[in-house]
Amino acid sequence: DGSARILPLIIALSEVDYAAEGWGGEVPPTLPKHEKLSGMMGRDDVLGWAEKVLRTALKAVVGLMEPRTWGHAENYLEFFLTMLKPEQGLVDKIFKGYGEGLPPVQVVHFMMDMQLAYTYHKPPRYPFHPEQHRKMERLAADNPGRVAGFSAFDPRRSDWRERAQYALDHGFAGFKFYPAMGYTPSDDPDYQATIDAFFDFCVANDAPVFVHCTPNGFQTREKLGWNAHPARWRKVLDNPRWENLRLCFGHAGGGDHHNGKQHSAGWMAGSASEWKHGDNFAYNVVALCVSKPNVYCELGYISELFEPSAKPAFVANFQRACDTAGKFAFLDKAAYGSDWHMP
């Protein structure tokens, strides 16, 4: 009956260790051991307890999110419930959201291999390889011509080459590179040899790399978002060994971001001097796009643009980007990416 399906979910909720997950704050009331559930609690008691747990979880998540980015609390709930959908449910919701009567729309997904970055967490329910690979491979097969995808790279994986080759052999287009999770494209103190070998692999296979490029993002507790500074990529791209590396900067540097004492005004820079500041991620991305033949960017998830007052600064900086002199026109290097499920 229904209780037989609900009980495993209730048990799973009861076993969440909020302190270990780093959430802190109020801990939900403890549920009796599941072998005593049927005899001690009625349906209303169990559902009432589960509601308290869910409220506590949502409160903890809301406390971790930046209000300026996420806005109203219901936005968290929308994101939370959206991310609980199965993969095909996400695809269906994407296309339904865009509506009818449009030219053909193609969705590109970018995977993230997060397990080793968050070592204090339990292993994922679906290991990145092979389960997550297979799920996304099946999703592309079930949506021919509509869904394509990138796998992910983590230099801490000793078998990264086998995983990367599997991805290319099974239809993935390229790889996601996420410096904020604990590594850098150049001068990495721990993993540089592996990262260099990965770049060699990508050039040899003409596989593009999509890199997260804002000062924050899904950074770990060490807050290493500054690892994504575009200046770190110039050293890679200036090396003839990787001059043919195809690279796309995700978010194109992002909006106005602080990371501790570090600051990038991004696409929200308020003046020409602030725009050209050496630590402005957006300006550095533009400079690489107009000077390197295989470098691109996508402008997605600049959350300030939800506010009408932010539009003039963005338009002014976009014009500055278009006016930037180089071998290549910026408009030939820039794409719009929605980062759909985030905003």
Coordinates of C-alpha atoms in Angstrom, one line a residue:
D1 CA 0.0 0.0 0.0
G2 CA 1.0 3.7 0.1
S3 CA 2.7 3.4 3.5
A4 CA 5.0 0.7 2.1
R5 CA 6.3 3.1 -0.5
I6 CA 6.5 6.1 1.9
L7 CA 8.3 4.3 4.8
P8 CA 11.7 4.0 3.1
L9 CA 11.6 7.7 2.4
I10 CA 10.7 8.5 6.0
I11 CA 13.6 6.2 7.2
A12 CA 16.0 8.0 4.8
L13 CA 15.0 11.4 6.2
S14 CA 15.4 10.1 9.8
E15 CA 19.0 9.0 9.1
V16 CA 20.2 12.4 7.7
D17 CA 23.1 13.6 9.9
Y18 CA 22.6 17.4 9.6
A19 CA 25.7 18.2 11.7
A20 CA 27.9 16.0 9.5
E21 CA 26.4 17.7 6.4
G22 CA 27.6 21.0 7.9
W23 CA 24.1 22.6 8.0
G24 CA 24.0 23.4 11.8
G25 CA 21.1 25.1 13.4
E26 CA 18.0 23.4 14.7
V27 CA 18.1 19.6 14.4
P28 CA 14.7 17.9 13.5
P29 CA 13.0 15.9 16.2
T30 CA 14.2 12.3 16.3
L31 CA 11.9 9.6 14.9
P32 CA 11.7 6.2 16.7
K33 CA 13.6 3.4 15.1
H34 CA 11.8 2.2 12.0
E35 CA 11.1 -1.3 13.3
K36 CA 8.9 0.4 15.9
L37 CA 7.2 2.8 13.5
S38 CA 4.2 0.8 12.6
G39 CA 3.3 0.1 16.2
M40 CA 4.0 3.5 17.7
M41 CA 2.9 6.2 15.2
G42 CA -0.1 6.7 13.1
R43 CA -0.1 8.1 9.5
D44 CA -0.7 11.7 10.7
D45 CA 2.1 11.4 13.3
V46 CA 4.6 10.2 10.7
L47 CA 3.6 12.9 8.1
G48 CA 3.7 15.6 10.8
W49 CA 7.3 14.6 11.7
A50 CA 8.3 14.4 8.1
E51 CA 7.0 17.9 7.6
K52 CA 9.1 19.2 10.4
V53 CA 12.2 17.5 9.0
L54 CA 11.5 19.0 5.5
R55 CA 11.0 22.5 7.0
T56 CA 14.3 22.2 8.9
A57 CA 16.1 21.0 5.8
L58 CA 14.7 23.9 3.7
K59 CA 15.5 26.4 6.4
A60 CA 19.1 25.2 6.5
V61 CA 19.4 25.3 2.7
V62 CA 17.9 28.8 2.6
G63 CA 20.4 29.9 5.2
L64 CA 23.3 28.8 2.9
M65 CA 22.1 30.6 -0.2
E66 CA 22.9 34.2 -1.0
P67 CA 19.6 36.3 -0.8
R68 CA 20.7 38.7 -3.5
T69 CA 21.1 35.8 -5.9
W70 CA 18.1 33.8 -5.0
G71 CA 15.6 36.4 -3.9
H72 CA 12.4 35.0 -2.4
A73 CA 12.4 31.8 -0.3
E74 CA 10.0 30.2 -2.8
N75 CA 12.8 30.3 -5.4
Y76 CA 14.7 27.9 -3.2
L77 CA 11.8 25.5 -3.1
E78 CA 11.3 25.7 -6.8
F79 CA 15.0 24.9 -7.4
F80 CA 14.9 22.1 -4.8
L81 CA 11.8 20.4 -6.3
T82 CA 13.0 20.9 -9.8
M83 CA 16.3 19.1 -9.0
L84 CA 14.4 16.1 -7.6
K85 CA 12.9 15.4 -11.0
P86 CA 14.3 12.5 -13.0
E87 CA 16.5 13.5 -16.0
Q88 CA 13.7 13.1 -18.5
G89 CA 11.4 15.2 -16.3
L90 CA 14.0 18.0 -16.4
V91 CA 14.2 17.8 -20.2
D92 CA 10.4 17.8 -20.5
K93 CA 10.2 20.8 -18.2
I94 CA 12.9 22.7 -20.1
F95 CA 11.1 22.4 -23.5
K96 CA 7.7 23.1 -21.9
G97 CA 9.1 26.3 -20.4
Y98 CA 10.4 27.6 -23.7
G99 CA 7.0 27.1 -25.3
E100 CA 5.8 26.3 -28.8
G101 CA 6.5 27.8 -32.2
L102 CA 10.2 28.3 -31.7
P103 CA 13.0 27.2 -34.1
P104 CA 14.6 23.9 -33.0
V105 CA 16.0 24.1 -29.5
Q106 CA 18.9 22.0 -28.4
V107 CA 19.8 21.5 -24.7
V108 CA 23.4 20.9 -23.7
H109 CA 24.1 19.5 -20.3
F110 CA 27.4 19.8 -18.4
M111 CA 28.2 17.1 -15.8
M112 CA 30.1 17.7 -12.5
D113 CA 32.2 15.1 -10.7
M114 CA 31.9 16.4 -7.2
Q115 CA 32.6 13.5 -4.9
L116 CA 36.3 14.0 -4.3
A117 CA 35.9 17.8 -3.8
Y118 CA 33.5 17.2 -0.9
T119 CA 35.4 14.4 0.9
Y120 CA 33.4 14.8 4.2
H121 CA 30.2 13.8 2.4
K122 CA 29.0 10.2 1.9
P123 CA 29.6 8.7 -1.6
P124 CA 26.9 9.7 -4.1
R125 CA 23.9 7.4 -4.5
Y126 CA 24.7 7.3 -8.2
P127 CA 28.5 7.2 -8.7
F128 CA 29.7 9.5 -11.4
H129 CA 31.2 6.6 -13.4
P130 CA 29.6 4.5 -14.6
E131 CA 26.1 5.2 -13.3
Q132 CA 25.8 8.9 -14.0
H133 CA 27.6 8.5 -17.3
R134 CA 25.1 5.8 -18.3
K135 CA 22.1 7.8 -17.2
M136 CA 23.1 10.8 -19.3
E137 CA 24.1 8.7 -22.2
R138 CA 20.6 7.1 -22.1
L139 CA 19.0 10.6 -21.9
A140 CA 20.8 11.7 -25.1
A141 CA 19.7 8.5 -26.8
D142 CA 16.1 9.0 -25.8
N143 CA 16.2 12.6 -27.1
P144 CA 18.0 12.4 -30.4
G145 CA 19.0 15.8 -31.9
R146 CA 17.7 17.6 -28.8
V147 CA 20.1 16.7 -26.0
A148 CA 23.9 16.6 -26.1
G149 CA 26.3 16.6 -23.2
F150 CA 29.7 17.0 -21.7
S151 CA 31.3 14.7 -19.2
A152 CA 33.5 16.0 -16.3
F153 CA 37.1 16.0 -15.4
D154 CA 38.7 15.8 -11.9
P155 CA 42.5 15.5 -11.7
R156 CA 42.2 13.5 -8.4
R157 CA 40.8 10.5 -10.4
S158 CA 43.7 8.2 -11.0
D159 CA 41.7 6.6 -13.8
W160 CA 40.7 9.9 -15.4
R161 CA 42.0 8.8 -18.9
E162 CA 39.9 5.7 -19.0
R163 CA 36.8 7.7 -17.9
A164 CA 37.5 10.4 -20.5
Q165 CA 37.9 7.9 -23.2
Y166 CA 34.7 6.1 -22.2
A167 CA 32.9 9.5 -22.4
L168 CA 34.1 10.2 -25.9
D169 CA 33.4 6.6 -27.1
H170 CA 29.8 7.0 -25.8
G171 CA 28.9 10.2 -27.5
F172 CA 29.8 12.9 -25.0
A173 CA 31.1 16.1 -26.8
G174 CA 33.8 17.2 -24.3
F175 CA 34.5 17.9 -20.7
K176 CA 33.6 20.3 -17.8
F177 CA 36.5 21.7 -15.8
Y178 CA 35.6 23.2 -12.5
P179 CA 38.5 24.9 -10.7
A180 CA 36.5 26.0 -7.7
M181 CA 36.4 22.4 -6.6
G182 CA 40.1 22.4 -5.8
Y183 CA 42.4 22.6 -8.8
T184 CA 43.7 25.1 -11.3
P185 CA 44.6 25.0 -15.0
S186 CA 48.1 26.2 -14.5
D187 CA 50.6 26.2 -11.6
D188 CA 48.6 23.7 -9.7
P189 CA 50.7 22.6 -6.7
D190 CA 49.3 19.0 -6.6
Y191 CA 47.9 18.0 -9.9
Q192 CA 49.6 19.9 -12.7
A193 CA 51.1 16.8 -14.4
T194 CA 47.7 15.2 -14.6
I195 CA 46.0 18.5 -15.8
D196 CA 48.7 18.9 -18.5
A197 CA 48.1 15.3 -19.7
F198 CA 44.3 16.0 -19.8
F199 CA 44.9 19.1 -22.0
D200 CA 47.1 16.9 -24.3
F201 CA 44.3 14.4 -24.4
C202 CA 41.7 17.0 -25.3
V203 CA 43.9 18.5 -28.1
A204 CA 44.6 15.0 -29.5
N205 CA 40.9 14.2 -29.6
D206 CA 39.7 17.6 -30.6
A207 CA 37.5 17.6 -27.5
P208 CA 36.3 21.0 -26.2
V209 CA 36.6 22.0 -22.6
F210 CA 33.9 24.0 -20.9
V211 CA 35.2 25.8 -17.8
H212 CA 33.3 27.4 -14.9
C213 CA 34.3 31.0 -14.7
T214 CA 33.1 33.1 -11.9
P215 CA 34.9 33.8 -8.5
N216 CA 32.4 31.7 -6.7
G217 CA 30.1 28.9 -7.8
F218 CA 30.1 25.4 -6.2
Q219 CA 33.3 26.1 -4.3
T220 CA 34.1 23.9 -1.3
R221 CA 34.6 25.1 2.3
E222 CA 38.1 26.1 1.3
K223 CA 36.5 28.8 -0.9
L224 CA 38.8 28.3 -3.9
G225 CA 36.6 30.1 -6.4
W226 CA 39.4 32.4 -7.3
N227 CA 41.1 29.3 -8.9
A228 CA 38.8 30.1 -11.9
H229 CA 40.5 33.4 -12.7
P230 CA 40.8 33.7 -16.5
A231 CA 44.4 34.9 -16.1
R232 CA 45.3 31.3 -15.1
W233 CA 44.2 30.1 -18.5
R234 CA 46.3 32.6 -20.4
K235 CA 49.4 30.7 -19.4
V236 CA 47.9 27.5 -20.8
L237 CA 46.7 29.2 -24.0
D238 CA 50.0 31.0 -24.6
N239 CA 51.8 27.7 -24.7
P240 CA 52.2 26.4 -28.3
R241 CA 51.6 22.9 -26.8
W242 CA 47.9 23.8 -26.3
E243 CA 47.3 26.5 -28.8
N244 CA 44.7 24.3 -30.4
L245 CA 42.8 23.7 -27.2
R246 CA 39.1 24.5 -27.6
L247 CA 37.9 26.3 -24.6
C248 CA 34.6 28.0 -23.5
F249 CA 34.3 30.2 -20.4
G250 CA 31.0 29.4 -18.7
H251 CA 29.2 32.5 -17.4
A252 CA 31.9 34.6 -19.2
G253 CA 33.2 35.8 -15.8
G254 CA 29.9 36.4 -14.2
G255 CA 28.5 39.5 -12.5
D256 CA 29.7 41.4 -9.4
H257 CA 31.3 38.8 -7.1
H258 CA 33.2 39.0 -3.8
N259 CA 35.2 36.0 -2.5
G260 CA 36.6 37.1 0.8
K261 CA 39.0 40.1 0.1
Q262 CA 38.9 39.3 -3.6
H263 CA 36.6 41.1 -5.9
S264 CA 35.6 41.0 -9.6
A265 CA 33.1 43.5 -10.9
G266 CA 32.4 41.3 -13.9
W267 CA 29.7 42.4 -16.3
M268 CA 28.4 44.8 -13.7
A269 CA 31.5 47.1 -13.7
G270 CA 30.5 50.7 -13.1
S271 CA 33.2 52.4 -15.2
A272 CA 35.7 51.8 -17.9
S273 CA 38.5 51.6 -15.4
E274 CA 36.7 49.1 -13.3
W275 CA 35.9 47.1 -16.4
K276 CA 39.6 46.9 -17.3
H277 CA 40.8 46.0 -13.8
G278 CA 43.2 43.1 -13.8
D279 CA 41.0 41.1 -11.6
N280 CA 37.8 41.6 -13.5
F281 CA 37.0 38.1 -14.7
A282 CA 34.7 39.4 -17.5
Y283 CA 37.3 41.7 -19.1
N284 CA 39.9 38.9 -19.0
V285 CA 37.5 36.5 -20.7
V286 CA 36.8 39.0 -23.5
A287 CA 40.6 39.7 -24.0
L288 CA 41.2 35.9 -24.5
C289 CA 38.2 35.6 -26.8
V290 CA 39.3 38.3 -29.2
S291 CA 43.0 37.1 -29.2
K292 CA 42.8 33.3 -29.3
P293 CA 41.3 31.4 -32.2
N294 CA 39.6 28.6 -30.2
V295 CA 38.4 30.5 -27.2
Y296 CA 34.7 31.3 -26.6
C297 CA 32.4 32.3 -23.8
E298 CA 28.7 32.1 -22.8
L299 CA 26.8 34.7 -20.8
G300 CA 24.5 32.8 -18.5
Y301 CA 23.3 33.1 -15.0
I302 CA 24.2 36.8 -14.3
S303 CA 21.5 37.1 -11.7
E304 CA 21.8 40.9 -11.3
L305 CA 19.9 41.2 -14.6
F306 CA 16.7 40.3 -12.8
E307 CA 16.9 43.8 -11.5
P308 CA 16.0 46.5 -14.2
S309 CA 18.5 48.9 -12.6
A310 CA 21.4 46.6 -13.6
K311 CA 20.7 46.8 -17.3
P312 CA 22.6 50.0 -18.2
A313 CA 25.9 48.7 -16.7
F314 CA 25.6 45.4 -18.5
V315 CA 24.8 47.1 -21.8
A316 CA 27.7 49.5 -21.4
N317 CA 30.1 46.6 -20.7
F318 CA 28.8 44.5 -23.5
Q319 CA 29.5 47.4 -25.8
R320 CA 33.0 47.7 -24.4
A321 CA 33.4 44.0 -25.1
C322 CA 32.3 44.4 -28.7
D323 CA 34.7 47.4 -29.1
T324 CA 37.7 45.4 -27.8
A325 CA 40.3 45.2 -30.5
G326 CA 41.7 41.8 -31.4
K327 CA 42.2 39.3 -34.1
F328 CA 38.6 38.1 -33.7
A329 CA 35.3 39.9 -33.1
F330 CA 33.8 39.3 -29.7
L331 CA 30.3 38.8 -31.1
D332 CA 31.7 35.8 -33.1
K333 CA 32.9 34.3 -29.8
A334 CA 30.0 34.8 -27.4
A335 CA 26.9 32.7 -26.9
Y336 CA 23.9 33.0 -24.6
G337 CA 23.5 30.2 -22.1
S338 CA 20.6 30.2 -19.7
D339 CA 22.0 27.8 -17.0
W340 CA 18.3 27.0 -17.0
H341 CA 17.5 25.2 -13.7
M342 CA 19.5 27.7 -11.6
P343 CA 17.7 31.0 -12.0

